[in-house]
Structure formats: structure tokens, C-alpha cells
Amino acid sequence: GTPPVELASARRVVEGLYAYFHQNEAALPPEYQREEEALSRRVVDYIAGMTDQFAQNLARKVGIQV
């Protein structure tokens, strides 16, 4: 299986990005700023479409401990 350290890091990245975009909706790409869907759904959709590497790099960029 995946080592626990990697799982903990992945959890920090996903949870951190979720919180970040919930507090900074304007930081979402324009296609995820459509207000006919709930913010939670848009944030989840955006994060779900990220590669691991992109998510880790973005997390570092916004100050999340990876």
C-alpha cells in the first residue's frame, strides 16, 4: 500500500487546498466561478481534476505545508 507519510501529505494537500479555495473563491479559475453550483462542489471538482504534482506545487505556492 501507500506509505502513511505519503497519505498524510496527500491529505494535507487536499484539505489545505479545499480550505484555501473556500476562503479565496476569486482564486479559482474562471470556469469554476460559475455561481449556479455550490462553492463546495466547484472546489471539489477543481481539486479532483488536478494531477498530484500540480496539487502539491499549488499547495506550496499558497503556503500549505506539503
Coordinates of N, CA and C in Angstrom, one line a residue:
G1 N 0.8 -1.2 0.0 CA 0.0 0.0 0.0 C 0.9 1.2 0.0
T2 N 0.2 2.4 0.0 CA 0.9 3.7 0.1 C 1.4 3.9 1.5
P3 N 2.6 4.4 1.6 CA 3.2 4.6 2.9 C 2.4 5.7 3.7
P4 N 2.2 5.6 5.0 CA 1.4 6.5 5.8 C 1.9 8.0 5.6
V5 N 3.2 8.2 5.5 CA 3.7 9.5 5.3 C 3.2 10.2 4.0
E6 N 3.1 9.4 3.0 CA 2.6 10.0 1.7 C 1.1 10.2 1.8
L7 N 0.4 9.3 2.5 CA -1.1 9.5 2.7 C -1.3 10.8 3.5
A8 N -0.5 11.0 4.5 CA -0.7 12.2 5.4 C -0.4 13.5 4.6
S9 N 0.6 13.4 3.8 CA 0.9 14.6 2.9 C -0.2 14.8 1.9
A10 N -0.7 13.8 1.3 CA -1.8 14.0 0.3 C -3.0 14.5 1.0
R11 N -3.3 14.1 2.2 CA -4.5 14.6 2.9 C -4.3 16.1 3.3
R12 N -3.1 16.5 3.7 CA -2.8 17.9 4.0 C -3.0 18.7 2.7
V13 N -2.5 18.2 1.6 CA -2.6 19.0 0.3 C -4.1 19.2 0.0
V14 N -4.9 18.1 0.0 CA -6.3 18.2 -0.5 C -7.1 19.0 0.5
E15 N -6.9 18.8 1.8 CA -7.7 19.5 2.8 C -7.3 21.0 2.8
G16 N -6.0 21.2 2.6 CA -5.5 22.6 2.6 C -6.0 23.4 1.4
L17 N -6.0 22.7 0.2 CA -6.5 23.4 -1.0 C -8.0 23.7 -0.9
Y18 N -8.7 22.7 -0.3 CA -10.1 22.9 -0.1 C -10.4 24.1 0.7
A19 N -9.7 24.2 1.9 CA -9.9 25.3 2.8 C -9.5 26.6 2.1
Y20 N -8.4 26.6 1.4 CA -7.9 27.8 0.7 C -8.9 28.3 -0.3
F21 N -9.4 27.5 -1.2 CA -10.3 27.9 -2.2 C -11.7 28.3 -1.6
H22 N -12.1 27.7 -0.5 CA -13.3 28.1 0.2 C -13.2 29.5 0.7
Q23 N -12.0 29.9 1.1 CA -11.8 31.3 1.7 C -11.3 32.2 0.6
N24 N -10.9 31.7 -0.6 CA -10.4 32.6 -1.7 C -11.1 32.2 -3.0
E25 N -12.4 32.3 -3.0 CA -13.1 31.9 -4.2 C -12.6 32.5 -5.5
A26 N -12.2 33.8 -5.4 CA -11.7 34.5 -6.6 C -10.4 33.9 -7.2
A27 N -9.7 33.0 -6.4 CA -8.5 32.4 -6.9 C -8.8 31.2 -7.7
L28 N -10.1 30.7 -7.8 CA -10.5 29.6 -8.6 C -10.4 30.1 -10.1
P29 N -10.0 29.2 -11.0 CA -10.1 29.6 -12.4 C -11.5 30.0 -12.8
P30 N -11.6 30.9 -13.8 CA -12.9 31.4 -14.2 C -14.0 30.3 -14.5
E31 N -13.6 29.2 -15.0 CA -14.6 28.2 -15.3 C -15.1 27.5 -14.1
Y32 N -14.5 27.8 -12.9 CA -15.0 27.2 -11.7 C -15.7 28.3 -10.8
Q33 N -15.9 29.5 -11.4 CA -16.5 30.6 -10.7 C -18.0 30.8 -11.0
R34 N -18.5 29.8 -11.7 CA -20.0 29.9 -12.1 C -20.8 29.6 -10.8
E35 N -21.6 30.6 -10.5 CA -22.3 30.5 -9.3 C -23.6 29.7 -9.2
E36 N -23.9 29.1 -10.4 CA -25.1 28.2 -10.3 C -24.9 26.9 -9.6
E37 N -23.6 26.6 -9.3 CA -23.3 25.5 -8.5 C -22.7 25.9 -7.1
A38 N -22.9 25.1 -6.1 CA -22.4 25.5 -4.8 C -20.9 25.6 -4.8
L39 N -20.3 26.5 -4.0 CA -18.9 26.7 -3.9 C -18.2 25.3 -3.6
S40 N -18.7 24.6 -2.6 CA -18.1 23.3 -2.2 C -18.0 22.4 -3.4
R41 N -19.0 22.3 -4.3 CA -19.0 21.4 -5.5 C -17.9 21.9 -6.5
R42 N -17.8 23.2 -6.6 CA -16.8 23.8 -7.6 C -15.4 23.5 -7.1
V43 N -15.2 23.7 -5.8 CA -13.8 23.5 -5.3 C -13.5 22.0 -5.4
V44 N -14.4 21.1 -5.0 CA -14.1 19.7 -5.1 C -13.8 19.3 -6.6
D45 N -14.6 19.8 -7.5 CA -14.4 19.5 -8.9 C -13.0 20.0 -9.4
Y46 N -12.6 21.2 -9.0 CA -11.3 21.7 -9.4 C -10.2 20.8 -8.8
I47 N -10.2 20.5 -7.5 CA -9.2 19.7 -6.9 C -9.1 18.3 -7.5
A48 N -10.3 17.7 -7.8 CA -10.4 16.4 -8.3 C -9.7 16.3 -9.7
G49 N -9.7 17.4 -10.4 CA -9.1 17.4 -11.8 C -7.6 17.6 -11.8
M50 N -7.0 17.9 -10.6 CA -5.6 18.2 -10.6 C -4.8 16.9 -10.6
T51 N -3.6 17.0 -11.2 CA -2.6 15.9 -11.0 C -2.0 16.1 -9.6
D52 N -1.4 15.0 -9.1 CA -0.7 15.1 -7.8 C 0.3 16.2 -7.8
Q53 N 1.1 16.2 -8.8 CA 2.2 17.2 -8.9 C 1.7 18.6 -8.9
F54 N 0.7 18.9 -9.7 CA 0.1 20.2 -9.8 C -0.5 20.6 -8.4
A55 N -1.2 19.7 -7.8 CA -1.8 20.0 -6.5 C -0.7 20.3 -5.4
Q56 N 0.4 19.5 -5.4 CA 1.5 19.7 -4.5 C 2.1 21.1 -4.7
N57 N 2.4 21.4 -6.0 CA 3.0 22.7 -6.3 C 2.1 23.9 -5.9
L58 N 0.8 23.7 -6.2 CA -0.1 24.8 -5.9 C -0.2 25.0 -4.4
A59 N -0.2 23.8 -3.7 CA -0.3 23.9 -2.2 C 0.9 24.6 -1.7
R60 N 2.1 24.3 -2.1 CA 3.3 25.0 -1.7 C 3.2 26.5 -2.0
K61 N 2.7 26.9 -3.2 CA 2.6 28.2 -3.6 C 1.7 29.1 -2.7
V62 N 0.6 28.4 -2.2 CA -0.3 29.2 -1.3 C 0.0 29.0 0.1
G63 N 1.1 28.4 0.4 CA 1.6 28.3 1.8 C 1.2 27.1 2.6
I64 N 0.8 26.0 2.0 CA 0.4 24.8 2.7 C 1.6 23.9 2.8
Q65 N 1.8 23.4 4.1 CA 2.9 22.6 4.4 C 2.7 21.2 3.7
V66 N 3.5 20.8 2.7 CA 3.3 19.6 2.0 C 4.1 18.5 2.6

